[in-house]
């Protein structure tokens, strides 16, 4: 399978899963901002940040190693050692993580409701790690349908379980209970097959050292990225209250989830294709594959970010509970900008560090914006509140992107799709102008009108300018369809 075909097969194969992820993400905001009080929603946001940080610090290096080193294995013995080293190490870490996390939560000076939410969030981390290892292997192997099915199952079940607990009065812990229980039901279907891959293999200490040298800097950089994305929540709680955290998190989730779905969708398809291109075709094959993927990210991600900014007010009126929507509408444009910049770092330009196996530089790349974010939040939150937090995040990710572009020259610098950026940018300008003159009728009608007109205008401009080669792709698909019919 060629790298280009692998990429586009992944793009279409992962699309249903990402549609489900997007719908579930919107339903999560819609339901939980209504079933939970602003304070409970704020405590959930803080507990979710703590849980995500703990998972990233502890387990993400294993997941990154599964994704990166699978393609390099050439023999059955090598694959068995690869699986055995990762899975047995994972079980050993889980055996230590579980009691240590329980002790920390028990001793932490937290309110009872917040403590319960953090406890259930941390309890789900080991289960999510085992499911994630399997998904990373599926993606690396090009088994798109398997990875997509796991995503769909866990997303839907997690939301339903969380909503059920919220209706039962579980409060801030409700969404985290869903996140913990859903992957537990998936494991019986995926884990036995993955563990069979370890047959005949043994834990290879040399491999683990190589995996750790590769994966720990990634884990540290992801931790810094999460610190960058969650510092504002903790500082809002310190300077203001949990309700302010809830309002900010509702907006952040709404805007970031939309962009995140797009970047995860394209990244899940693109990362294995870029690894395969480098391993089998060298730097030139990687450059061609990366340029197409980068242009595709801009083609879809840039108008999505601009569009979210344009429909911030009617979308907040529709999706977010009354107590949280006013503040959410104010910060959505800033969050949309930061989400686009973050996505380009995490799913495109930053991947050059992992391809070049110089993940230590990735850590430096993320340390710069994380420090800037802390300083800016301390300066702006006391003056501007939730808007100050949003402005700080957007500015920090802009600094992070510049740092990534400079430092990636020491690893593998992925090409900047300047042509796609210029053409897609022109399409976004025309789209914004068209939406700006539409009437403000509020709620769902305004959202549908703005989104519909904006999408049609952008699509027309993109096709006219052949932005990111979209017209060429469309013609290729039409020809393939006609050939199939013939």
XYZ file of C-alpha atoms in Angstrom:
486
model
C 0.000 0.000 0.000
C 1.433 3.388 -1.016
C 1.739 6.112 1.594
C -0.723 8.342 -0.289
C -3.273 5.544 -0.512
C -2.715 4.698 3.155
C -3.360 8.318 4.104
C -6.596 8.694 2.134
C -7.805 5.247 3.191
C -7.347 6.393 6.766
C -9.047 9.727 6.085
C -12.235 8.073 4.833
C -12.010 5.120 7.220
C -11.742 7.270 10.337
C -14.437 9.715 9.218
C -17.404 7.836 10.801
C -15.574 7.595 14.135
C -14.767 11.294 14.122
C -18.340 12.210 13.220
C -19.470 10.190 16.233
C -16.773 11.812 18.367
C -17.957 15.251 17.281
C -21.629 14.502 17.947
C -20.816 12.992 21.350
C -18.623 15.984 22.167
C -21.449 18.411 21.413
C -23.957 16.285 23.325
C -21.584 16.183 26.280
C -21.521 19.977 26.454
C -25.251 20.295 25.806
C -26.255 17.704 28.419
C -23.747 18.235 31.203
C -23.971 22.050 31.218
C -27.665 21.517 31.933
C -27.590 18.510 34.279
C -24.688 19.819 36.366
C -24.540 23.092 38.245
C -21.909 25.627 37.120
C -19.786 24.717 40.165
C -20.092 20.961 39.509
C -19.197 21.479 35.856
C -16.177 23.487 36.978
C -15.102 20.738 39.392
C -15.489 18.191 36.578
C -13.245 20.364 34.359
C -10.552 20.518 37.041
C -10.776 16.774 37.767
C -10.588 16.003 34.052
C -7.404 18.089 33.790
C -5.837 16.251 36.744
C -6.795 12.873 35.280
C -5.454 13.692 31.821
C -2.157 14.940 33.257
C -1.731 11.766 35.330
C -2.441 9.527 32.338
C -0.046 11.438 30.101
C 2.810 11.426 32.597
C 2.426 7.721 33.366
C 1.286 5.914 30.225
C 1.663 8.016 27.076
C 5.304 7.027 26.457
C 4.163 3.414 26.019
C 1.405 4.407 23.605
C 3.772 6.601 21.574
C 6.294 3.763 21.328
C 3.662 1.325 20.109
C 2.736 3.757 17.333
C 6.284 4.637 16.259
C 8.203 1.343 16.457
C 5.668 -1.148 15.103
C 6.384 -0.266 11.461
C 10.133 -0.802 11.914
C 9.744 -4.445 12.986
C 10.514 -6.965 10.269
C 10.459 -10.404 11.977
C 7.898 -12.352 14.066
C 10.386 -12.563 16.943
C 10.901 -8.822 16.853
C 7.167 -8.163 16.920
C 6.684 -10.570 19.838
C 9.423 -8.820 21.804
C 7.895 -5.446 20.909
C 4.464 -6.425 22.239
C 5.809 -8.232 25.295
C 7.998 -5.314 26.294
C 5.163 -2.811 26.052
C 2.289 -4.806 27.539
C 4.178 -6.370 30.432
C 5.696 -3.023 31.329
C 2.230 -1.498 31.167
C 0.845 -4.065 33.626
C 3.765 -3.451 35.978
C 3.165 0.301 35.917
C -0.566 -0.205 36.531
C 0.236 -2.303 39.609
C 2.157 0.663 41.051
C -0.034 3.480 39.716
C -3.316 2.253 41.222
C -2.397 2.175 44.942
C -0.236 5.310 44.694
C -3.067 7.264 43.040
C -5.539 6.017 45.657
C -3.250 7.101 48.497
C -2.675 10.549 47.016
C -6.403 11.147 46.512
C -7.146 9.955 50.052
C -4.577 12.323 51.578
C -5.246 15.329 49.296
C -7.014 18.271 50.991
C -9.909 18.418 48.530
C -13.631 18.870 48.953
C -15.526 15.522 49.041
C -17.242 16.060 45.656
C -13.984 17.085 43.946
C -12.111 14.190 45.563
C -14.667 11.652 44.289
C -14.434 13.080 40.764
C -10.631 12.885 40.754
C -10.724 9.346 42.180
C -12.983 7.996 39.442
C -10.998 9.823 36.792
C -7.722 8.294 37.944
C -9.318 4.852 38.288
C -10.071 4.865 34.579
C -6.519 5.731 33.479
C -5.125 2.140 33.465
C -8.122 0.860 31.504
C -7.817 3.635 28.933
C -4.106 2.883 28.567
C -4.724 -0.763 27.625
C -7.393 0.241 25.113
C -5.140 2.972 23.706
C -2.232 0.563 23.183
C -4.475 -1.614 21.033
C -5.766 1.363 19.074
C -2.268 2.638 18.370
C -1.303 -0.781 17.047
C -4.397 -0.862 14.815
C -3.543 2.568 13.412
C 0.116 1.709 12.831
C -0.904 -1.484 11.025
C -3.454 0.333 8.871
C -6.370 -1.584 10.457
C -8.617 1.437 10.163
C -11.977 -0.238 10.783
C -10.844 -1.824 14.066
C -9.490 1.450 15.445
C -12.627 3.279 14.332
C -14.967 0.730 15.941
C -13.203 1.040 19.296
C -13.460 4.844 19.123
C -17.173 4.733 18.303
C -18.029 2.176 20.991
C -16.096 3.914 23.772
C -17.389 7.386 22.843
C -21.074 6.459 22.749
C -21.024 4.220 25.817
C -18.959 6.707 27.825
C -21.444 9.490 27.137
C -24.498 7.353 27.945
C -22.999 6.069 31.197
C -21.933 9.567 32.255
C -25.361 11.033 31.453
C -27.020 8.249 33.428
C -24.919 9.002 36.481
C -25.634 12.730 36.107
C -29.381 12.048 36.062
C -28.905 9.917 39.188
C -27.273 12.863 40.961
C -23.602 11.810 40.876
C -22.545 15.410 40.233
C -19.061 16.321 39.023
C -17.949 12.677 38.921
C -20.581 11.692 36.323
C -18.665 12.311 33.043
C -15.519 10.742 34.536
C -17.441 7.607 35.509
C -18.425 7.275 31.862
C -14.820 7.708 30.734
C -13.693 4.993 33.177
C -16.400 2.407 32.530
C -16.704 2.544 28.724
C -13.193 1.248 27.829
C -13.598 -1.464 30.484
C -16.392 -2.981 28.402
C -14.229 -2.807 25.247
C -11.226 -4.641 26.700
C -12.664 -8.207 26.519
C -13.026 -7.772 22.769
C -9.587 -6.305 22.025
C -7.124 -7.241 24.772
C -6.947 -11.063 24.314
C -5.942 -10.696 20.675
C -3.284 -8.135 21.506
C -1.834 -10.259 24.317
C -1.542 -13.217 21.935
C 0.964 -11.094 20.010
C 3.284 -11.394 23.023
C 3.534 -15.198 22.665
C 7.175 -16.223 22.521
C 8.363 -12.721 23.347
C 10.143 -11.471 26.435
C 10.724 -8.077 27.940
C 13.762 -6.630 26.204
C 15.522 -4.102 28.420
C 17.427 -2.616 25.502
C 14.158 -2.038 23.688
C 12.598 -0.460 26.747
C 15.534 1.898 27.101
C 15.106 2.927 23.465
C 11.343 3.279 23.924
C 11.820 5.342 27.068
C 14.425 7.572 25.392
C 11.939 8.133 22.583
C 8.690 8.181 24.540
C 9.469 10.019 27.769
C 10.282 13.320 26.055
C 6.998 12.953 24.148
C 5.183 12.322 27.429
C 6.895 15.339 28.971
C 6.039 17.542 25.993
C 2.424 16.356 26.058
C 2.377 17.097 29.776
C 3.586 20.598 29.095
C 0.942 20.958 26.384
C -1.691 19.912 28.894
C -0.244 22.283 31.472
C -0.448 24.981 28.809
C -4.094 24.084 28.160
C -5.147 23.627 31.812
C -3.155 26.235 33.761
C -5.880 28.743 33.002
C -8.507 26.572 34.698
C -6.586 26.294 37.958
C -5.745 29.993 37.960
C -9.379 30.868 37.254
C -10.335 28.737 40.244
C -7.743 30.541 42.363
C -8.573 34.086 41.246
C -12.323 33.593 40.730
C -14.396 30.434 41.457
C -15.456 27.021 40.140
C -18.355 28.567 38.207
C -15.893 30.663 36.184
C -13.945 27.483 35.455
C -17.176 25.860 34.286
C -17.994 28.717 31.908
C -14.479 28.714 30.483
C -14.348 24.924 30.134
C -17.731 24.839 28.396
C -16.531 27.266 25.731
C -13.113 25.658 25.506
C -14.671 22.222 25.055
C -17.099 23.453 22.415
C -14.470 25.151 20.256
C -11.546 22.872 20.990
C -13.565 19.690 20.550
C -14.669 20.751 17.081
C -11.102 21.433 15.941
C -9.725 18.489 17.875
C -12.019 16.058 16.072
C -10.720 17.345 12.741
C -7.053 17.163 13.704
C -7.342 13.756 15.394
C -9.199 12.436 12.352
C -6.583 13.594 9.863
C -3.690 12.908 12.254
C -4.804 9.305 12.818
C -4.641 8.783 9.066
C -1.540 10.881 8.442
C 0.886 9.794 11.160
C 1.193 6.124 10.071
C 1.510 7.208 6.438
C 4.375 9.600 7.268
C 6.167 6.937 9.327
C 5.799 4.479 6.465
C 7.005 7.053 3.923
C 10.154 7.787 5.934
C 10.930 4.148 6.683
C 10.461 2.943 3.107
C 11.048 5.949 0.857
C 13.360 8.274 2.773
C 13.233 12.048 3.184
C 11.900 12.888 -0.287
C 8.954 10.489 0.022
C 8.258 11.961 3.455
C 8.313 15.502 2.091
C 5.732 14.729 -0.586
C 3.470 12.864 1.829
C 3.786 15.538 4.512
C 3.086 18.407 2.126
C -0.194 16.834 1.038
C -1.215 16.160 4.625
C -0.294 19.638 5.833
C -2.308 21.211 3.025
C -5.284 19.024 3.917
C -5.095 20.068 7.575
C -5.176 23.734 6.568
C -7.930 23.182 3.992
C -10.282 21.809 6.670
C -8.922 23.168 9.962
C -8.527 26.863 9.081
C -12.119 27.474 7.895
C -13.398 25.454 10.856
C -11.571 27.781 13.266
C -12.754 30.913 11.464
C -16.281 29.540 11.243
C -16.415 28.819 14.965
C -15.436 32.401 15.654
C -18.184 33.674 13.370
C -20.961 31.598 15.005
C -19.766 31.894 18.622
C -22.883 33.640 19.941
C -25.671 31.536 18.333
C -23.740 28.331 19.028
C -23.393 29.226 22.716
C -27.131 30.007 22.857
C -27.923 26.592 21.441
C -25.329 24.337 23.069
C -24.484 25.748 26.499
C -26.657 26.134 29.591
C -28.062 29.578 30.335
C -25.785 30.213 33.328
C -22.608 29.647 31.298
C -23.349 30.819 27.754
C -22.571 34.555 27.965
C -18.976 34.086 29.077
C -18.562 31.181 26.659
C -19.538 33.310 23.652
C -16.864 35.877 24.528
C -13.948 33.469 24.610
C -14.878 31.102 21.744
C -12.988 33.035 18.996
C -9.787 33.015 21.064
C -10.168 29.309 21.844
C -10.779 28.538 18.175
C -7.517 30.287 17.263
C -5.561 28.482 19.959
C -7.069 25.115 18.945
C -6.012 25.591 15.323
C -2.470 26.540 16.307
C -2.286 23.667 18.791
C -3.505 21.211 16.163
C -0.898 22.294 13.632
C 1.820 21.802 16.247
C 0.618 18.454 17.601
C -0.528 16.804 14.377
C 1.828 18.243 11.795
C 4.901 20.350 12.548
C 5.660 18.696 15.895
C 5.612 15.269 14.273
C 8.978 16.060 12.717
C 10.567 15.549 16.142
C 9.093 12.068 16.520
C 10.005 11.115 12.945
C 13.569 12.242 13.567
C 13.564 10.535 17.001
C 14.700 13.781 18.604
C 11.831 14.009 21.031
C 13.925 15.916 23.564
C 13.589 18.953 21.300
C 9.813 18.509 21.388
C 10.016 18.932 25.145
C 11.859 22.226 24.699
C 9.304 23.317 22.103
C 6.419 22.858 24.536
C 8.250 24.290 27.554
C 8.450 27.715 25.894
C 4.693 28.297 25.395
C 3.850 26.601 28.726
C 5.995 29.128 30.584
C 4.562 32.003 28.526
C 1.044 30.802 29.285
C 1.674 30.815 33.031
C 3.081 34.357 32.945
C 0.323 35.707 30.691
C -2.433 34.097 32.766
C -1.056 35.612 35.956
C -1.058 39.008 34.244
C -4.394 38.891 32.398
C -6.831 36.799 34.471
C -6.978 39.325 37.360
C -7.726 42.061 34.803
C -9.891 40.334 32.188
C -11.205 37.155 33.831
C -12.124 34.313 31.459
C -11.269 36.447 28.408
C -7.767 36.963 29.809
C -7.337 33.197 30.106
C -8.431 32.698 26.494
C -6.157 35.444 25.146
C -3.216 33.990 27.097
C -3.777 30.535 25.633
C -4.002 31.779 22.044
C -0.873 33.916 22.386
C 1.051 31.055 23.994
C 0.218 28.599 21.215
C 1.289 31.190 18.625
C 4.649 31.447 20.389
C 4.766 27.641 20.529
C 4.255 27.334 16.780
C 7.136 29.714 16.066
C 9.375 27.783 18.471
C 8.370 24.508 16.811
C 9.223 25.783 13.328
C 12.648 26.993 14.468
C 13.640 23.955 16.540
C 12.331 21.365 14.064
C 15.217 22.285 11.752
C 17.417 20.229 14.100
C 15.241 17.152 13.571
C 13.087 16.721 10.453
C 11.521 20.008 9.383
C 8.223 19.296 7.676
C 7.441 21.617 4.754
C 5.154 24.616 5.267
C 2.228 24.451 2.773
C 2.411 28.150 1.865
C 0.319 27.805 -1.276
C -2.503 26.044 0.577
C -2.314 28.583 3.404
C -2.678 31.533 1.006
C -5.563 30.031 -0.981
C -7.437 28.722 2.063
C -6.868 32.046 3.816
C -8.442 33.866 0.879
C -11.417 31.520 1.073
C -11.808 32.254 4.796
C -11.757 36.022 4.184
C -14.528 35.755 1.596
C -16.496 33.427 3.897
C -16.200 35.826 6.856
C -17.348 38.746 4.705
C -20.404 36.816 3.534
C -21.413 35.725 7.048
C -20.814 39.204 8.489
C -23.689 40.661 6.429
C -26.234 37.971 7.374
C -29.049 38.970 9.774
C -28.744 38.226 13.508
C -31.845 36.154 14.260
C -30.393 34.176 17.178
C -30.267 30.531 18.242
C -30.484 27.548 15.906
C -31.843 29.461 12.850
C -28.905 31.874 12.910
C -26.426 29.068 13.479
C -27.802 27.070 10.540
C -27.912 30.141 8.285
C -24.363 31.258 9.118
C -22.909 27.760 8.916
C -24.709 26.905 5.688
C -23.862 30.103 3.832
C -20.303 30.144 5.168
C -19.661 26.542 4.135
C -21.025 27.056 0.623
C -19.053 30.263 0.080
C -15.809 28.723 1.324
C -16.322 25.563 -0.745
C -16.938 27.626 -3.876
C -13.810 29.725 -3.348
C -11.688 26.680 -2.470
C -12.790 24.834 -5.612
C -12.259 27.927 -7.762
C -8.733 28.465 -6.412
C -8.012 24.711 -6.230
C -6.946 25.258 -2.601
C -4.808 22.359 -1.312
C -5.538 20.570 -4.586
C -9.165 20.016 -3.573
C -10.433 20.320 -7.148
C -7.920 17.706 -8.293
C -9.054 15.331 -5.548
C -12.722 15.913 -6.419
C -12.094 15.179 -10.093
C -10.128 12.056 -9.183
C -13.006 10.800 -7.041
C -15.520 11.507 -9.819
C -13.414 9.581 -12.329
C -13.031 6.683 -9.918
C -16.799 6.657 -9.319
C -17.535 6.634 -13.044
C -15.043 3.819 -13.586
C -16.646 1.784 -10.807
C -20.126 2.300 -12.313
C -18.862 1.405 -15.783
